[in-house]
Amino acid sequence: MQHKLRRYFKLYMICLRTLFISETAYRLNFVLGMIITFISNILFPLVTLLIYANGQSFPGWNFWQVLLIQSIFTISTGISNTFFAGIFWETNANIKNGSFEVILLKPVNPLFFIMATTFNFQGIAYIIGGFIMFALSAAHCAVWTVSGVLNFLLFGTGGIFVMLGIELIMSATSFKWIGNSRIPEIFDSIKQFAKYPMTIFPSLAKGICTFILPVAAVAFMPASALMGKTQVSFYSTLIPCAVFAGIGFLLYFKMIKLYESAGG
């Protein structure tokens, strides 16, 4: 087992090095892509700033508290874009082109291979932008306690599980709805709820975002933990987070087993 893990880690690092060399072959394009991604993140909170600048607000939340939620959402999105987002597009493209069996013939786990070969370096700019917003907002509203930080990490991990589950479920649908590039738009619309405090939504929407598609764990719950607003009910959301990711894995590998190549 240990030997297998070392082998996979070595393969992953080789893939990263190869991708980095490929990405930086056109250095200006690479740098501009990073800068544009970074700037787009800095401009992201402008809508929230305009709302509060005009005397409006989200009930019960000040500007810095909402910005903290949005900064954590940006970090989570950046992690997803860096490590997971390529799963759907690579799976979708290979199925559409009839070349997915080439991946299956490789002597490694197909999901690992796809993740290793679709690492997105521009997603790192997303993460950096998110951490800058996080530092600014946390300085104004975070309550730094050991339990708060631990809960932040716990709920944040649950949120990453949700993001991974979304990518896997989207990718699994590619085996049935071949070439459907609109699927991410549906899930992206759902993820938009994670940008804002869950308390502003109706009970039905809040329940869906907490227990069915638990995007509340992506940003709202980790931010609440840092602000000392953790509720006992938050811990029950960790179960749907794990289940959601588990369903994503099971569904993805189930569809791989049912996959028939273009020649089949």
PDB file of C-alpha atoms in Angstrom:
ATOM      1  CA  MET A   1       0.000   0.000   0.000  1.00  0.00           C
ATOM      2  CA  GLN A   2       2.784   2.396   0.972  1.00  0.00           C
ATOM      3  CA  HIS A   3       4.679   1.543  -2.221  1.00  0.00           C
ATOM      4  CA  LYS A   4       1.542   2.235  -4.286  1.00  0.00           C
ATOM      5  CA  LEU A   5       1.038   5.626  -2.620  1.00  0.00           C
ATOM      6  CA  ARG A   6       4.667   6.588  -3.293  1.00  0.00           C
ATOM      7  CA  ARG A   7       4.253   5.520  -6.924  1.00  0.00           C
ATOM      8  CA  TYR A   8       1.094   7.607  -7.351  1.00  0.00           C
ATOM      9  CA  PHE A   9       2.707  10.611  -5.670  1.00  0.00           C
ATOM     10  CA  LYS A  10       5.709  10.346  -7.976  1.00  0.00           C
ATOM     11  CA  LEU A  11       3.439  10.078 -11.031  1.00  0.00           C
ATOM     12  CA  TYR A  12       1.446  13.088  -9.861  1.00  0.00           C
ATOM     13  CA  MET A  13       4.580  15.215  -9.478  1.00  0.00           C
ATOM     14  CA  ILE A  14       5.797  14.152 -12.932  1.00  0.00           C
ATOM     15  CA  CYS A  15       2.452  15.181 -14.420  1.00  0.00           C
ATOM     16  CA  LEU A  16       2.594  18.545 -12.615  1.00  0.00           C
ATOM     17  CA  ARG A  17       6.100  19.216 -13.879  1.00  0.00           C
ATOM     18  CA  THR A  18       5.101  18.312 -17.439  1.00  0.00           C
ATOM     19  CA  LEU A  19       1.992  20.503 -17.266  1.00  0.00           C
ATOM     20  CA  PHE A  20       3.976  23.433 -15.854  1.00  0.00           C
ATOM     21  CA  ILE A  21       6.533  23.210 -18.654  1.00  0.00           C
ATOM     22  CA  SER A  22       3.713  23.067 -21.194  1.00  0.00           C
ATOM     23  CA  GLU A  23       1.824  26.000 -19.622  1.00  0.00           C
ATOM     24  CA  THR A  24       4.905  28.219 -19.397  1.00  0.00           C
ATOM     25  CA  ALA A  25       5.991  27.546 -22.983  1.00  0.00           C
ATOM     26  CA  TYR A  26       4.140  30.775 -23.771  1.00  0.00           C
ATOM     27  CA  ARG A  27       5.132  32.742 -20.690  1.00  0.00           C
ATOM     28  CA  LEU A  28       3.300  35.966 -21.493  1.00  0.00           C
ATOM     29  CA  ASN A  29       0.056  34.073 -22.007  1.00  0.00           C
ATOM     30  CA  PHE A  30       0.589  32.202 -18.738  1.00  0.00           C
ATOM     31  CA  VAL A  31       1.356  35.362 -16.738  1.00  0.00           C
ATOM     32  CA  LEU A  32      -1.542  37.319 -18.265  1.00  0.00           C
ATOM     33  CA  GLY A  33      -3.912  34.451 -17.479  1.00  0.00           C
ATOM     34  CA  MET A  34      -2.798  34.475 -13.843  1.00  0.00           C
ATOM     35  CA  ILE A  35      -3.122  38.274 -13.602  1.00  0.00           C
ATOM     36  CA  ILE A  36      -6.591  38.347 -15.192  1.00  0.00           C
ATOM     37  CA  THR A  37      -7.797  35.570 -12.897  1.00  0.00           C
ATOM     38  CA  PHE A  38      -6.378  37.397  -9.877  1.00  0.00           C
ATOM     39  CA  ILE A  39      -7.955  40.745 -10.825  1.00  0.00           C
ATOM     40  CA  SER A  40     -11.336  39.134 -11.476  1.00  0.00           C
ATOM     41  CA  ASN A  41     -11.251  37.867  -7.883  1.00  0.00           C
ATOM     42  CA  ILE A  42     -10.410  41.276  -6.484  1.00  0.00           C
ATOM     43  CA  LEU A  43     -13.387  42.770  -8.366  1.00  0.00           C
ATOM     44  CA  PHE A  44     -15.722  39.965  -7.271  1.00  0.00           C
ATOM     45  CA  PRO A  45     -16.873  41.644  -3.977  1.00  0.00           C
ATOM     46  CA  LEU A  46     -17.776  44.922  -5.744  1.00  0.00           C
ATOM     47  CA  VAL A  47     -21.472  44.021  -5.820  1.00  0.00           C
ATOM     48  CA  THR A  48     -21.446  43.484  -2.058  1.00  0.00           C
ATOM     49  CA  LEU A  49     -19.527  46.738  -1.571  1.00  0.00           C
ATOM     50  CA  LEU A  50     -22.088  48.643  -3.664  1.00  0.00           C
ATOM     51  CA  ILE A  51     -24.963  47.148  -1.651  1.00  0.00           C
ATOM     52  CA  TYR A  52     -23.505  48.319   1.660  1.00  0.00           C
ATOM     53  CA  ALA A  53     -22.283  51.643   0.232  1.00  0.00           C
ATOM     54  CA  ASN A  54     -25.884  52.483  -0.700  1.00  0.00           C
ATOM     55  CA  GLY A  55     -27.139  51.885   2.823  1.00  0.00           C
ATOM     56  CA  GLN A  56     -28.519  48.415   2.134  1.00  0.00           C
ATOM     57  CA  SER A  57     -27.374  45.213   3.818  1.00  0.00           C
ATOM     58  CA  PHE A  58     -27.968  41.529   4.359  1.00  0.00           C
ATOM     59  CA  PRO A  59     -30.011  41.387   7.592  1.00  0.00           C
ATOM     60  CA  GLY A  60     -27.813  40.522  10.566  1.00  0.00           C
ATOM     61  CA  TRP A  61     -24.551  40.670   8.616  1.00  0.00           C
ATOM     62  CA  ASN A  62     -22.147  43.567   8.175  1.00  0.00           C
ATOM     63  CA  PHE A  63     -19.937  44.089   5.123  1.00  0.00           C
ATOM     64  CA  TRP A  64     -16.833  42.414   6.550  1.00  0.00           C
ATOM     65  CA  GLN A  65     -18.773  39.341   7.642  1.00  0.00           C
ATOM     66  CA  VAL A  66     -20.258  38.885   4.165  1.00  0.00           C
ATOM     67  CA  LEU A  67     -16.827  39.473   2.628  1.00  0.00           C
ATOM     68  CA  LEU A  68     -15.417  36.743   4.883  1.00  0.00           C
ATOM     69  CA  ILE A  69     -18.010  34.309   3.517  1.00  0.00           C
ATOM     70  CA  GLN A  70     -17.207  35.337  -0.048  1.00  0.00           C
ATOM     71  CA  SER A  71     -13.460  35.073   0.509  1.00  0.00           C
ATOM     72  CA  ILE A  72     -13.838  31.501   1.759  1.00  0.00           C
ATOM     73  CA  PHE A  73     -16.098  30.758  -1.213  1.00  0.00           C
ATOM     74  CA  THR A  74     -13.357  32.093  -3.503  1.00  0.00           C
ATOM     75  CA  ILE A  75     -10.693  29.953  -1.825  1.00  0.00           C
ATOM     76  CA  SER A  76     -12.880  26.837  -2.068  1.00  0.00           C
ATOM     77  CA  THR A  77     -13.654  27.605  -5.709  1.00  0.00           C
ATOM     78  CA  GLY A  78      -9.951  28.116  -6.368  1.00  0.00           C
ATOM     79  CA  ILE A  79      -9.103  24.743  -4.836  1.00  0.00           C
ATOM     80  CA  SER A  80     -11.835  23.130  -6.921  1.00  0.00           C
ATOM     81  CA  ASN A  81     -10.669  24.869 -10.110  1.00  0.00           C
ATOM     82  CA  THR A  82      -7.075  23.871  -9.454  1.00  0.00           C
ATOM     83  CA  PHE A  83      -7.545  20.208  -8.589  1.00  0.00           C
ATOM     84  CA  PHE A  84     -11.031  19.060  -9.659  1.00  0.00           C
ATOM     85  CA  ALA A  85     -12.539  21.222 -12.414  1.00  0.00           C
ATOM     86  CA  GLY A  86     -10.701  19.404 -15.183  1.00  0.00           C
ATOM     87  CA  ILE A  87     -12.445  16.114 -14.353  1.00  0.00           C
ATOM     88  CA  PHE A  88     -15.690  17.069 -16.094  1.00  0.00           C
ATOM     89  CA  TRP A  89     -14.171  18.683 -19.177  1.00  0.00           C
ATOM     90  CA  GLU A  90     -11.595  15.935 -19.739  1.00  0.00           C
ATOM     91  CA  THR A  91     -14.145  13.163 -19.215  1.00  0.00           C
ATOM     92  CA  ASN A  92     -16.676  14.923 -21.427  1.00  0.00           C
ATOM     93  CA  ALA A  93     -14.184  15.557 -24.241  1.00  0.00           C
ATOM     94  CA  ASN A  94     -12.792  12.013 -24.263  1.00  0.00           C
ATOM     95  CA  ILE A  95     -16.233  10.412 -24.278  1.00  0.00           C
ATOM     96  CA  LYS A  96     -17.368  12.730 -27.065  1.00  0.00           C
ATOM     97  CA  ASN A  97     -14.256  11.938 -29.122  1.00  0.00           C
ATOM     98  CA  GLY A  98     -14.474   8.213 -28.399  1.00  0.00           C
ATOM     99  CA  SER A  99     -11.046   8.181 -26.764  1.00  0.00           C
ATOM    100  CA  PHE A 100     -11.946   7.499 -23.132  1.00  0.00           C
ATOM    101  CA  GLU A 101     -10.826   3.876 -23.505  1.00  0.00           C
ATOM    102  CA  VAL A 102      -7.269   5.171 -23.978  1.00  0.00           C
ATOM    103  CA  ILE A 103      -7.425   6.430 -20.387  1.00  0.00           C
ATOM    104  CA  LEU A 104      -8.870   3.108 -19.213  1.00  0.00           C
ATOM    105  CA  LEU A 105      -5.959   1.234 -20.794  1.00  0.00           C
ATOM    106  CA  LYS A 106      -3.391   3.100 -18.720  1.00  0.00           C
ATOM    107  CA  PRO A 107      -1.995   1.192 -15.690  1.00  0.00           C
ATOM    108  CA  VAL A 108      -3.318   3.739 -13.180  1.00  0.00           C
ATOM    109  CA  ASN A 109      -6.671   4.675 -11.706  1.00  0.00           C
ATOM    110  CA  PRO A 110      -8.547   6.617 -14.445  1.00  0.00           C
ATOM    111  CA  LEU A 111      -9.782   9.304 -12.055  1.00  0.00           C
ATOM    112  CA  PHE A 112      -6.279   9.823 -10.686  1.00  0.00           C
ATOM    113  CA  PHE A 113      -4.903  10.102 -14.220  1.00  0.00           C
ATOM    114  CA  ILE A 114      -7.492  12.711 -15.218  1.00  0.00           C
ATOM    115  CA  MET A 115      -6.910  14.770 -12.064  1.00  0.00           C
ATOM    116  CA  ALA A 116      -3.129  14.593 -12.469  1.00  0.00           C
ATOM    117  CA  THR A 117      -3.202  15.681 -16.114  1.00  0.00           C
ATOM    118  CA  THR A 118      -5.719  18.514 -15.716  1.00  0.00           C
ATOM    119  CA  PHE A 119      -4.148  20.444 -12.836  1.00  0.00           C
ATOM    120  CA  ASN A 120      -5.029  24.110 -13.431  1.00  0.00           C
ATOM    121  CA  PHE A 121      -2.233  26.494 -12.439  1.00  0.00           C
ATOM    122  CA  GLN A 122      -4.435  29.545 -12.998  1.00  0.00           C
ATOM    123  CA  GLY A 123      -6.624  28.320 -10.164  1.00  0.00           C
ATOM    124  CA  ILE A 124      -3.746  29.237  -7.844  1.00  0.00           C
ATOM    125  CA  ALA A 125      -4.410  32.915  -8.643  1.00  0.00           C
ATOM    126  CA  TYR A 126      -7.978  32.312  -7.492  1.00  0.00           C
ATOM    127  CA  ILE A 127      -6.699  30.958  -4.177  1.00  0.00           C
ATOM    128  CA  ILE A 128      -4.273  33.859  -3.687  1.00  0.00           C
ATOM    129  CA  GLY A 129      -7.024  36.403  -4.368  1.00  0.00           C
ATOM    130  CA  GLY A 130      -9.278  34.590  -1.932  1.00  0.00           C
ATOM    131  CA  PHE A 131      -6.646  34.635   0.808  1.00  0.00           C
ATOM    132  CA  ILE A 132      -6.106  38.382   0.383  1.00  0.00           C
ATOM    133  CA  MET A 133      -9.840  38.994   0.844  1.00  0.00           C
ATOM    134  CA  PHE A 134      -9.803  36.529   3.733  1.00  0.00           C
ATOM    135  CA  ALA A 135      -6.993  38.383   5.519  1.00  0.00           C
ATOM    136  CA  LEU A 136      -8.759  41.744   5.136  1.00  0.00           C
ATOM    137  CA  SER A 137     -12.162  40.525   6.281  1.00  0.00           C
ATOM    138  CA  ALA A 138     -10.913  38.257   9.076  1.00  0.00           C
ATOM    139  CA  ALA A 139      -8.994  41.183  10.576  1.00  0.00           C
ATOM    140  CA  HIS A 140     -12.327  42.971  11.077  1.00  0.00           C
ATOM    141  CA  CYS A 141     -14.696  40.225  12.171  1.00  0.00           C
ATOM    142  CA  ALA A 142     -12.980  36.933  13.009  1.00  0.00           C
ATOM    143  CA  VAL A 143     -12.921  35.730  16.623  1.00  0.00           C
ATOM    144  CA  TRP A 144      -9.743  33.665  16.858  1.00  0.00           C
ATOM    145  CA  THR A 145     -10.235  30.712  19.190  1.00  0.00           C
ATOM    146  CA  VAL A 146      -8.885  27.173  19.021  1.00  0.00           C
ATOM    147  CA  SER A 147     -12.372  25.686  18.681  1.00  0.00           C
ATOM    148  CA  GLY A 148     -13.264  28.259  16.024  1.00  0.00           C
ATOM    149  CA  VAL A 149     -10.215  27.436  13.912  1.00  0.00           C
ATOM    150  CA  LEU A 150     -10.782  23.681  14.286  1.00  0.00           C
ATOM    151  CA  ASN A 151     -14.425  24.055  13.273  1.00  0.00           C
ATOM    152  CA  PHE A 152     -13.358  26.263  10.373  1.00  0.00           C
ATOM    153  CA  LEU A 153     -11.034  23.519   9.112  1.00  0.00           C
ATOM    154  CA  LEU A 154     -13.672  20.840   9.717  1.00  0.00           C
ATOM    155  CA  PHE A 155     -16.469  22.618   7.860  1.00  0.00           C
ATOM    156  CA  GLY A 156     -14.044  23.813   5.184  1.00  0.00           C
ATOM    157  CA  THR A 157     -13.045  20.208   4.499  1.00  0.00           C
ATOM    158  CA  GLY A 158     -16.723  19.316   4.238  1.00  0.00           C
ATOM    159  CA  GLY A 159     -17.125  22.117   1.701  1.00  0.00           C
ATOM    160  CA  ILE A 160     -14.250  20.772  -0.405  1.00  0.00           C
ATOM    161  CA  PHE A 161     -15.945  17.356  -0.345  1.00  0.00           C
ATOM    162  CA  VAL A 162     -19.083  19.007  -1.715  1.00  0.00           C
ATOM    163  CA  MET A 163     -17.141  20.706  -4.526  1.00  0.00           C
ATOM    164  CA  LEU A 164     -15.476  17.398  -5.420  1.00  0.00           C
ATOM    165  CA  GLY A 165     -18.822  15.601  -5.320  1.00  0.00           C
ATOM    166  CA  ILE A 166     -20.316  18.166  -7.699  1.00  0.00           C
ATOM    167  CA  GLU A 167     -17.491  17.658 -10.203  1.00  0.00           C
ATOM    168  CA  LEU A 168     -17.802  13.863 -10.034  1.00  0.00           C
ATOM    169  CA  ILE A 169     -21.585  13.872 -10.437  1.00  0.00           C
ATOM    170  CA  MET A 170     -21.320  16.260 -13.386  1.00  0.00           C
ATOM    171  CA  SER A 171     -18.650  14.042 -14.928  1.00  0.00           C
ATOM    172  CA  ALA A 172     -20.762  10.919 -14.424  1.00  0.00           C
ATOM    173  CA  THR A 173     -23.634  12.497 -16.365  1.00  0.00           C
ATOM    174  CA  SER A 174     -21.264  12.880 -19.341  1.00  0.00           C
ATOM    175  CA  PHE A 175     -21.465   9.148 -19.935  1.00  0.00           C
ATOM    176  CA  LYS A 176     -25.200   9.459 -20.653  1.00  0.00           C
ATOM    177  CA  TRP A 177     -25.556  13.013 -21.961  1.00  0.00           C
ATOM    178  CA  ILE A 178     -22.548  13.021 -24.256  1.00  0.00           C
ATOM    179  CA  GLY A 179     -21.147  16.412 -25.183  1.00  0.00           C
ATOM    180  CA  ASN A 180     -23.541  18.332 -22.940  1.00  0.00           C
ATOM    181  CA  SER A 181     -21.471  21.342 -21.884  1.00  0.00           C
ATOM    182  CA  ARG A 182     -24.458  22.994 -20.179  1.00  0.00           C
ATOM    183  CA  ILE A 183     -24.330  20.721 -17.139  1.00  0.00           C
ATOM    184  CA  PRO A 184     -21.783  22.899 -15.269  1.00  0.00           C
ATOM    185  CA  GLU A 185     -24.076  25.914 -15.677  1.00  0.00           C
ATOM    186  CA  ILE A 186     -26.788  24.128 -13.688  1.00  0.00           C
ATOM    187  CA  PHE A 187     -24.455  23.276 -10.809  1.00  0.00           C
ATOM    188  CA  ASP A 188     -22.776  26.699 -10.930  1.00  0.00           C
ATOM    189  CA  SER A 189     -26.186  28.288 -10.421  1.00  0.00           C
ATOM    190  CA  ILE A 190     -26.657  26.158  -7.308  1.00  0.00           C
ATOM    191  CA  LYS A 191     -23.185  27.035  -6.008  1.00  0.00           C
ATOM    192  CA  GLN A 192     -24.023  30.746  -6.179  1.00  0.00           C
ATOM    193  CA  PHE A 193     -26.103  30.271  -3.016  1.00  0.00           C
ATOM    194  CA  ALA A 194     -22.852  29.536  -1.160  1.00  0.00           C
ATOM    195  CA  LYS A 195     -21.672  33.135  -1.657  1.00  0.00           C
ATOM    196  CA  TYR A 196     -24.175  34.556   0.794  1.00  0.00           C
ATOM    197  CA  PRO A 197     -25.350  34.007   4.390  1.00  0.00           C
ATOM    198  CA  MET A 198     -27.799  31.109   4.519  1.00  0.00           C
ATOM    199  CA  THR A 199     -29.954  33.049   6.965  1.00  0.00           C
ATOM    200  CA  ILE A 200     -31.196  35.380   4.205  1.00  0.00           C
ATOM    201  CA  PHE A 201     -32.838  32.547   2.255  1.00  0.00           C
ATOM    202  CA  PRO A 202     -36.298  30.995   2.787  1.00  0.00           C
ATOM    203  CA  SER A 203     -36.467  27.843   4.919  1.00  0.00           C
ATOM    204  CA  LEU A 204     -36.901  25.558   1.890  1.00  0.00           C
ATOM    205  CA  ALA A 205     -33.842  26.920   0.087  1.00  0.00           C
ATOM    206  CA  LYS A 206     -31.860  26.818   3.329  1.00  0.00           C
ATOM    207  CA  GLY A 207     -32.822  23.166   3.884  1.00  0.00           C
ATOM    208  CA  ILE A 208     -31.812  22.189   0.350  1.00  0.00           C
ATOM    209  CA  CYS A 209     -28.469  23.998   0.662  1.00  0.00           C
ATOM    210  CA  THR A 210     -27.807  22.355   4.023  1.00  0.00           C
ATOM    211  CA  PHE A 211     -28.924  18.736   3.657  1.00  0.00           C
ATOM    212  CA  ILE A 212     -29.548  17.898  -0.028  1.00  0.00           C
ATOM    213  CA  LEU A 213     -26.934  19.908  -1.918  1.00  0.00           C
ATOM    214  CA  PRO A 214     -24.907  20.991   1.134  1.00  0.00           C
ATOM    215  CA  VAL A 215     -23.260  24.078  -0.367  1.00  0.00           C
ATOM    216  CA  ALA A 216     -23.735  25.802   3.009  1.00  0.00           C
ATOM    217  CA  ALA A 217     -20.536  24.018   4.067  1.00  0.00           C
ATOM    218  CA  VAL A 218     -18.546  25.625   1.249  1.00  0.00           C
ATOM    219  CA  ALA A 219     -18.297  29.067   2.867  1.00  0.00           C
ATOM    220  CA  PHE A 220     -21.134  29.985   5.231  1.00  0.00           C
ATOM    221  CA  MET A 221     -20.372  27.407   7.929  1.00  0.00           C
ATOM    222  CA  PRO A 222     -16.568  27.853   7.942  1.00  0.00           C
ATOM    223  CA  ALA A 223     -17.036  31.638   8.129  1.00  0.00           C
ATOM    224  CA  SER A 224     -19.591  31.281  10.926  1.00  0.00           C
ATOM    225  CA  ALA A 225     -17.096  29.143  12.855  1.00  0.00           C
ATOM    226  CA  LEU A 226     -14.452  31.875  12.691  1.00  0.00           C
ATOM    227  CA  MET A 227     -16.986  34.479  13.825  1.00  0.00           C
ATOM    228  CA  GLY A 228     -18.054  32.405  16.820  1.00  0.00           C
ATOM    229  CA  LYS A 229     -21.460  31.670  15.299  1.00  0.00           C
ATOM    230  CA  THR A 230     -21.202  27.886  15.103  1.00  0.00           C
ATOM    231  CA  GLN A 231     -24.497  26.094  15.716  1.00  0.00           C
ATOM    232  CA  VAL A 232     -24.871  22.479  16.848  1.00  0.00           C
ATOM    233  CA  SER A 233     -26.936  21.757  13.727  1.00  0.00           C
ATOM    234  CA  PHE A 234     -23.905  22.566  11.563  1.00  0.00           C
ATOM    235  CA  TYR A 235     -22.239  19.297  12.543  1.00  0.00           C
ATOM    236  CA  SER A 236     -25.120  17.286  11.092  1.00  0.00           C
ATOM    237  CA  THR A 237     -24.368  18.852   7.695  1.00  0.00           C
ATOM    238  CA  LEU A 238     -21.027  17.044   7.621  1.00  0.00           C
ATOM    239  CA  ILE A 239     -22.896  13.781   6.994  1.00  0.00           C
ATOM    240  CA  PRO A 240     -24.553  15.019   3.762  1.00  0.00           C
ATOM    241  CA  CYS A 241     -21.152  16.414   2.698  1.00  0.00           C
ATOM    242  CA  ALA A 242     -19.496  13.001   3.035  1.00  0.00           C
ATOM    243  CA  VAL A 243     -22.485  11.254   1.459  1.00  0.00           C
ATOM    244  CA  PHE A 244     -22.508  13.715  -1.441  1.00  0.00           C
ATOM    245  CA  ALA A 245     -18.831  13.074  -2.203  1.00  0.00           C
ATOM    246  CA  GLY A 246     -19.350   9.319  -1.759  1.00  0.00           C
ATOM    247  CA  ILE A 247     -22.244   9.333  -4.221  1.00  0.00           C
ATOM    248  CA  GLY A 248     -20.033  11.222  -6.666  1.00  0.00           C
ATOM    249  CA  PHE A 249     -17.281   8.587  -6.473  1.00  0.00           C
ATOM    250  CA  LEU A 250     -19.686   5.641  -6.688  1.00  0.00           C
ATOM    251  CA  LEU A 251     -21.619   7.141  -9.590  1.00  0.00           C
ATOM    252  CA  TYR A 252     -18.495   8.047 -11.543  1.00  0.00           C
ATOM    253  CA  PHE A 253     -16.916   4.593 -11.279  1.00  0.00           C
ATOM    254  CA  LYS A 254     -20.283   2.925 -11.907  1.00  0.00           C
ATOM    255  CA  MET A 255     -20.590   4.825 -15.178  1.00  0.00           C
ATOM    256  CA  ILE A 256     -17.025   3.847 -16.096  1.00  0.00           C
ATOM    257  CA  LYS A 257     -17.995   0.181 -15.729  1.00  0.00           C
ATOM    258  CA  LEU A 258     -21.001   0.746 -17.992  1.00  0.00           C
ATOM    259  CA  TYR A 259     -18.963   2.680 -20.551  1.00  0.00           C
ATOM    260  CA  GLU A 260     -18.839   1.281 -24.064  1.00  0.00           C
ATOM    261  CA  SER A 261     -16.169   2.551 -26.393  1.00  0.00           C
ATOM    262  CA  ALA A 262     -16.877   3.956 -29.832  1.00  0.00           C
ATOM    263  CA  GLY A 263     -15.857   0.638 -31.280  1.00  0.00           C
ATOM    264  CA  GLY A 264     -18.071  -1.337 -28.876  1.00  0.00           C
TER     265      GLY A 264
END
